[in-house]
Amino acid sequence: AKDLIAQLKARGKQVTLLSGDLHVVAERVAEQLGGMQVIAEVLPEDKNQKIRELQQSGHQVAMIGDGINDAPALVRADVGIALGSGTDVSMESADIVLMNNELLAVDTAVALSDRTLRTIKQNIASSIAYNIIMVPLAVAGMLTPLIAAITMPLSSLVVIGNAARIRS
């Protein structure tokens, strides 16, 4: 957990410990894990409300949980992450289930999602650029049908090639 928190902080993510434990215990755990905001002494049924409050204040929330009491909050969170060793209801409620219980996989998921969104934006921009340049040229008769026929699939290949880079 300590390594994960350090990596998330290095990515600029805000980390909060949401716990039903006594505030003094939660603060001690947070300190041992590298420091973070603490919301403690929260009843299981109130975790969902705390997530909602964070979202209403403009935060996107990812929640990691493993128990029955975490299930409503996992559903409420923008991204719910359950541990594979957790309860069935928490795994059913989550968007992502860490089957190996390796918390560092959360950082991998964050990195993959960031890269995927960046690639989607690049592909949209490249498609728009193609259409802004090539369609008016074709309408104006400045392109031969052969050039238009060649550039259209090339545009698609650029998008596909860019998307394939996510795997590397």
Short mmCIF file of N, CA, C and O in Angstrom, two decimals, residues 24-104:
data_model
loop_
_atom_site.label_atom_id
_atom_site.label_comp_id
_atom_site.label_asym_id
_atom_site.label_seq_id
_atom_site.Cartn_x
_atom_site.Cartn_y
_atom_site.Cartn_z
N VAL A 24 -7.90 8.41 15.46
CA VAL A 24 -6.49 8.32 15.87
C VAL A 24 -5.81 7.12 15.20
O VAL A 24 -4.66 7.19 14.80
N VAL A 25 -6.53 6.00 15.06
CA VAL A 25 -5.98 4.81 14.41
C VAL A 25 -5.78 5.08 12.92
O VAL A 25 -4.73 4.77 12.35
N ALA A 26 -6.79 5.67 12.28
CA ALA A 26 -6.70 5.97 10.85
C ALA A 26 -5.56 6.95 10.56
O ALA A 26 -4.84 6.80 9.57
N GLU A 27 -5.39 7.94 11.43
CA GLU A 27 -4.30 8.91 11.26
C GLU A 27 -2.95 8.22 11.35
O GLU A 27 -2.03 8.52 10.60
N ARG A 28 -2.82 7.28 12.28
CA ARG A 28 -1.55 6.56 12.45
C ARG A 28 -1.26 5.71 11.21
O ARG A 28 -0.14 5.68 10.72
N VAL A 29 -2.28 5.04 10.70
CA VAL A 29 -2.10 4.23 9.49
C VAL A 29 -1.72 5.13 8.31
O VAL A 29 -0.80 4.82 7.55
N ALA A 30 -2.41 6.25 8.17
CA ALA A 30 -2.12 7.18 7.07
C ALA A 30 -0.69 7.70 7.15
O ALA A 30 0.00 7.82 6.14
N GLU A 31 -0.24 7.96 8.36
CA GLU A 31 1.14 8.43 8.56
C GLU A 31 2.14 7.36 8.16
O GLU A 31 3.14 7.65 7.50
N GLN A 32 1.87 6.12 8.52
CA GLN A 32 2.77 5.02 8.18
C GLN A 32 2.81 4.76 6.67
O GLN A 32 3.81 4.30 6.14
N LEU A 33 1.72 5.08 5.99
CA LEU A 33 1.64 4.84 4.55
C LEU A 33 2.16 6.01 3.72
O LEU A 33 2.12 5.97 2.50
N GLY A 34 2.62 7.06 4.36
CA GLY A 34 3.19 8.17 3.62
C GLY A 34 2.39 9.45 3.68
O GLY A 34 2.70 10.39 2.97
N GLY A 35 1.36 9.47 4.49
CA GLY A 35 0.58 10.68 4.68
C GLY A 35 -0.48 10.87 3.61
O GLY A 35 -0.23 10.69 2.43
N MET A 36 -1.67 11.20 4.07
CA MET A 36 -2.80 11.45 3.18
C MET A 36 -3.94 12.05 4.00
O MET A 36 -3.89 12.04 5.23
N GLN A 37 -4.93 12.54 3.29
CA GLN A 37 -6.13 13.04 3.98
C GLN A 37 -6.83 11.84 4.63
O GLN A 37 -6.84 10.74 4.08
N VAL A 38 -7.43 12.05 5.79
CA VAL A 38 -8.11 10.98 6.50
C VAL A 38 -9.56 11.39 6.76
O VAL A 38 -9.83 12.48 7.27
N ILE A 39 -10.47 10.50 6.41
CA ILE A 39 -11.88 10.62 6.78
C ILE A 39 -12.18 9.36 7.57
O ILE A 39 -12.22 8.27 7.01
N ALA A 40 -12.33 9.50 8.88
CA ALA A 40 -12.44 8.32 9.75
C ALA A 40 -13.76 8.32 10.50
O ALA A 40 -14.53 9.27 10.47
N GLU A 41 -13.98 7.19 11.20
CA GLU A 41 -15.17 6.97 12.00
C GLU A 41 -16.44 7.09 11.16
O GLU A 41 -17.45 7.65 11.59
N VAL A 42 -16.34 6.56 9.94
CA VAL A 42 -17.46 6.60 9.01
C VAL A 42 -18.17 5.25 9.07
O VAL A 42 -17.55 4.21 8.88
N LEU A 43 -19.46 5.29 9.32
CA LEU A 43 -20.24 4.06 9.34
C LEU A 43 -20.32 3.49 7.93
O LEU A 43 -20.29 4.25 6.95
N PRO A 44 -20.45 2.17 7.82
CA PRO A 44 -20.49 1.56 6.48
C PRO A 44 -21.52 2.21 5.55
O PRO A 44 -21.23 2.46 4.38
N GLU A 45 -22.68 2.51 6.07
CA GLU A 45 -23.73 3.09 5.22
C GLU A 45 -23.44 4.54 4.84
O GLU A 45 -24.03 5.08 3.91
N ASP A 46 -22.49 5.18 5.54
CA ASP A 46 -22.16 6.57 5.25
C ASP A 46 -20.99 6.72 4.25
O ASP A 46 -20.74 7.82 3.77
N LYS A 47 -20.29 5.63 3.94
CA LYS A 47 -19.19 5.71 2.99
C LYS A 47 -19.70 6.19 1.62
O LYS A 47 -19.06 7.01 0.96
N ASN A 48 -20.85 5.69 1.23
CA ASN A 48 -21.46 6.10 -0.03
C ASN A 48 -21.68 7.61 -0.06
O ASN A 48 -21.39 8.28 -1.05
N GLN A 49 -22.18 8.16 1.04
CA GLN A 49 -22.44 9.60 1.13
C GLN A 49 -21.13 10.39 1.07
O GLN A 49 -21.08 11.44 0.45
N LYS A 50 -20.08 9.91 1.71
CA LYS A 50 -18.79 10.60 1.67
C LYS A 50 -18.24 10.65 0.25
O LYS A 50 -17.70 11.67 -0.18
N ILE A 51 -18.40 9.55 -0.48
CA ILE A 51 -17.97 9.51 -1.89
C ILE A 51 -18.77 10.54 -2.69
O ILE A 51 -18.21 11.30 -3.49
N ARG A 52 -20.08 10.59 -2.46
CA ARG A 52 -20.94 11.55 -3.16
C ARG A 52 -20.49 12.98 -2.87
O ARG A 52 -20.44 13.82 -3.77
N GLU A 53 -20.17 13.28 -1.63
CA GLU A 53 -19.72 14.62 -1.26
C GLU A 53 -18.43 14.99 -1.98
O GLU A 53 -18.27 16.12 -2.45
N LEU A 54 -17.50 14.04 -2.06
CA LEU A 54 -16.26 14.30 -2.78
C LEU A 54 -16.54 14.58 -4.26
O LEU A 54 -15.96 15.49 -4.85
N GLN A 55 -17.45 13.81 -4.85
CA GLN A 55 -17.79 14.02 -6.25
C GLN A 55 -18.47 15.37 -6.46
O GLN A 55 -18.18 16.06 -7.43
N GLN A 56 -19.36 15.74 -5.55
CA GLN A 56 -20.07 17.02 -5.68
C GLN A 56 -19.12 18.21 -5.52
O GLN A 56 -19.40 19.28 -6.02
N SER A 57 -17.99 17.99 -4.84
CA SER A 57 -17.02 19.07 -4.70
C SER A 57 -16.04 19.09 -5.88
O SER A 57 -15.04 19.80 -5.86
N GLY A 58 -16.34 18.29 -6.92
CA GLY A 58 -15.56 18.35 -8.15
C GLY A 58 -14.48 17.30 -8.30
O GLY A 58 -13.72 17.34 -9.27
N HIS A 59 -14.39 16.35 -7.39
CA HIS A 59 -13.35 15.32 -7.48
C HIS A 59 -13.86 14.11 -8.26
O HIS A 59 -15.02 13.75 -8.17
N GLN A 60 -12.96 13.50 -9.01
CA GLN A 60 -13.24 12.19 -9.57
C GLN A 60 -12.70 11.19 -8.55
O GLN A 60 -11.57 11.34 -8.08
N VAL A 61 -13.51 10.19 -8.22
CA VAL A 61 -13.17 9.31 -7.11
C VAL A 61 -12.99 7.87 -7.57
O VAL A 61 -13.85 7.31 -8.23
N ALA A 62 -11.83 7.31 -7.22
CA ALA A 62 -11.59 5.88 -7.35
C ALA A 62 -11.57 5.33 -5.93
O ALA A 62 -10.95 5.91 -5.04
N MET A 63 -12.28 4.23 -5.71
CA MET A 63 -12.39 3.65 -4.38
C MET A 63 -11.86 2.23 -4.43
O MET A 63 -12.20 1.47 -5.33
N ILE A 64 -11.00 1.89 -3.47
CA ILE A 64 -10.51 0.52 -3.34
C ILE A 64 -11.14 -0.05 -2.08
O ILE A 64 -11.04 0.54 -1.01
N GLY A 65 -11.80 -1.20 -2.21
CA GLY A 65 -12.45 -1.81 -1.06
C GLY A 65 -12.51 -3.32 -1.22
O GLY A 65 -12.29 -3.86 -2.29
N ASP A 66 -12.85 -3.99 -0.10
CA ASP A 66 -12.91 -5.45 -0.16
C ASP A 66 -14.05 -6.06 0.64
O ASP A 66 -14.20 -7.27 0.67
N GLY A 67 -14.85 -5.24 1.30
CA GLY A 67 -15.88 -5.80 2.17
C GLY A 67 -17.29 -5.46 1.75
O GLY A 67 -17.52 -4.65 0.85
N ILE A 68 -18.23 -6.10 2.41
CA ILE A 68 -19.65 -5.85 2.16
C ILE A 68 -19.96 -4.38 2.40
O ILE A 68 -20.70 -3.76 1.63
N ASN A 69 -19.36 -3.81 3.43
CA ASN A 69 -19.63 -2.40 3.76
C ASN A 69 -19.08 -1.44 2.71
O ASN A 69 -19.46 -0.28 2.67
N ASP A 70 -18.20 -1.91 1.83
CA ASP A 70 -17.65 -1.05 0.78
C ASP A 70 -18.48 -1.07 -0.50
O ASP A 70 -18.29 -0.22 -1.37
N ALA A 71 -19.37 -2.04 -0.64
CA ALA A 71 -20.09 -2.23 -1.91
C ALA A 71 -20.84 -0.98 -2.39
O ALA A 71 -20.68 -0.59 -3.56
N PRO A 72 -21.65 -0.31 -1.56
CA PRO A 72 -22.33 0.88 -2.08
C PRO A 72 -21.36 1.99 -2.52
O PRO A 72 -21.59 2.65 -3.53
N ALA A 73 -20.27 2.15 -1.80
CA ALA A 73 -19.28 3.18 -2.16
C ALA A 73 -18.54 2.79 -3.43
O ALA A 73 -18.19 3.65 -4.25
N LEU A 74 -18.30 1.49 -3.64
CA LEU A 74 -17.65 1.04 -4.88
C LEU A 74 -18.54 1.34 -6.09
O LEU A 74 -18.04 1.71 -7.15
N VAL A 75 -19.84 1.19 -5.90
CA VAL A 75 -20.78 1.50 -6.98
C VAL A 75 -20.83 3.01 -7.22
O VAL A 75 -20.82 3.48 -8.35
N ARG A 76 -20.85 3.79 -6.17
CA ARG A 76 -20.95 5.26 -6.26
C ARG A 76 -19.70 5.88 -6.88
O ARG A 76 -19.79 6.85 -7.62
N ALA A 77 -18.53 5.33 -6.58
CA ALA A 77 -17.27 5.90 -7.06
C ALA A 77 -17.24 5.93 -8.59
O ALA A 77 -17.89 5.11 -9.25
N ASP A 78 -16.48 6.85 -9.13
CA ASP A 78 -16.31 6.91 -10.59
C ASP A 78 -15.66 5.61 -11.08
O ASP A 78 -15.98 5.12 -12.15
N VAL A 79 -14.72 5.09 -10.28
CA VAL A 79 -14.11 3.79 -10.56
C VAL A 79 -14.02 3.04 -9.24
O VAL A 79 -13.39 3.50 -8.29
N GLY A 80 -14.68 1.88 -9.18
CA GLY A 80 -14.62 1.03 -8.01
C GLY A 80 -13.63 -0.10 -8.26
O GLY A 80 -13.66 -0.75 -9.30
N ILE A 81 -12.73 -0.31 -7.29
CA ILE A 81 -11.70 -1.35 -7.42
C ILE A 81 -11.81 -2.27 -6.21
O ILE A 81 -11.68 -1.82 -5.08
N ALA A 82 -12.05 -3.56 -6.46
CA ALA A 82 -12.18 -4.53 -5.38
C ALA A 82 -10.99 -5.48 -5.39
O ALA A 82 -10.41 -5.77 -6.43
N LEU A 83 -10.65 -5.94 -4.23
CA LEU A 83 -9.61 -6.95 -4.09
C LEU A 83 -10.22 -8.33 -4.31
O LEU A 83 -11.32 -8.60 -3.82
N GLY A 84 -9.52 -9.19 -5.02
CA GLY A 84 -10.02 -10.52 -5.32
C GLY A 84 -10.26 -11.36 -4.08
O GLY A 84 -11.07 -12.28 -4.10
N SER A 85 -9.59 -11.04 -3.00
CA SER A 85 -9.79 -11.79 -1.75
C SER A 85 -10.98 -11.24 -0.96
O SER A 85 -11.30 -11.75 0.10
N GLY A 86 -11.63 -10.22 -1.49
CA GLY A 86 -12.76 -9.60 -0.79
C GLY A 86 -14.03 -10.40 -0.94
O GLY A 86 -14.05 -11.51 -1.47
N THR A 87 -15.10 -9.81 -0.47
CA THR A 87 -16.40 -10.48 -0.52
C THR A 87 -16.94 -10.48 -1.95
O THR A 87 -16.58 -9.65 -2.77
N ASP A 88 -17.84 -11.44 -2.20
CA ASP A 88 -18.45 -11.52 -3.53
C ASP A 88 -19.19 -10.24 -3.89
O ASP A 88 -19.13 -9.79 -5.03
N VAL A 89 -19.87 -9.65 -2.91
CA VAL A 89 -20.65 -8.45 -3.20
C VAL A 89 -19.74 -7.27 -3.56
O VAL A 89 -20.07 -6.46 -4.42
N SER A 90 -18.59 -7.17 -2.93
CA SER A 90 -17.67 -6.08 -3.29
C SER A 90 -17.12 -6.30 -4.69
O SER A 90 -16.98 -5.34 -5.47
N MET A 91 -16.83 -7.55 -5.05
CA MET A 91 -16.31 -7.81 -6.40
C MET A 91 -17.39 -7.57 -7.45
O MET A 91 -17.09 -7.10 -8.54
N GLU A 92 -18.64 -7.88 -7.15
CA GLU A 92 -19.73 -7.63 -8.09
C GLU A 92 -20.00 -6.13 -8.24
O GLU A 92 -20.45 -5.68 -9.28
N SER A 93 -19.72 -5.36 -7.21
CA SER A 93 -20.01 -3.92 -7.21
C SER A 93 -18.93 -3.10 -7.90
O SER A 93 -19.18 -1.98 -8.33
N ALA A 94 -17.74 -3.66 -8.02
CA ALA A 94 -16.60 -2.90 -8.52
C ALA A 94 -16.51 -2.93 -10.04
O ALA A 94 -17.01 -3.85 -10.69
N ASP A 95 -15.84 -1.92 -10.59
CA ASP A 95 -15.56 -1.87 -12.02
C ASP A 95 -14.34 -2.71 -12.36
O ASP A 95 -14.24 -3.27 -13.45
N ILE A 96 -13.38 -2.76 -11.42
CA ILE A 96 -12.13 -3.49 -11.61
C ILE A 96 -11.95 -4.41 -10.40
O ILE A 96 -12.16 -4.00 -9.27
N VAL A 97 -11.56 -5.66 -10.65
CA VAL A 97 -11.26 -6.60 -9.57
C VAL A 97 -9.81 -7.03 -9.72
O VAL A 97 -9.40 -7.52 -10.77
N LEU A 98 -9.04 -6.81 -8.67
CA LEU A 98 -7.63 -7.22 -8.66
C LEU A 98 -7.57 -8.68 -8.21
O LEU A 98 -7.63 -8.98 -7.02
N MET A 99 -7.46 -9.57 -9.15
CA MET A 99 -7.52 -11.00 -8.83
C MET A 99 -6.31 -11.47 -8.03
O MET A 99 -6.41 -12.39 -7.24
N ASN A 100 -5.17 -10.81 -8.21
CA ASN A 100 -3.97 -11.24 -7.49
C ASN A 100 -3.74 -10.44 -6.21
O ASN A 100 -2.74 -10.63 -5.55
N ASN A 101 -4.65 -9.52 -5.90
CA ASN A 101 -4.55 -8.68 -4.70
C ASN A 101 -3.27 -7.84 -4.67
O ASN A 101 -2.84 -7.40 -3.62
N GLU A 102 -2.65 -7.65 -5.81
CA GLU A 102 -1.43 -6.84 -5.91
C GLU A 102 -1.86 -5.39 -6.07
O GLU A 102 -2.29 -4.97 -7.14
N LEU A 103 -1.72 -4.61 -5.00
CA LEU A 103 -2.19 -3.23 -5.03
C LEU A 103 -1.49 -2.38 -6.09
O LEU A 103 -2.07 -1.43 -6.60
N LEU A 104 -0.26 -2.71 -6.43
CA LEU A 104 0.45 -1.93 -7.45
C LEU A 104 -0.23 -2.04 -8.81
O LEU A 104 0.02 -1.23 -9.70
#
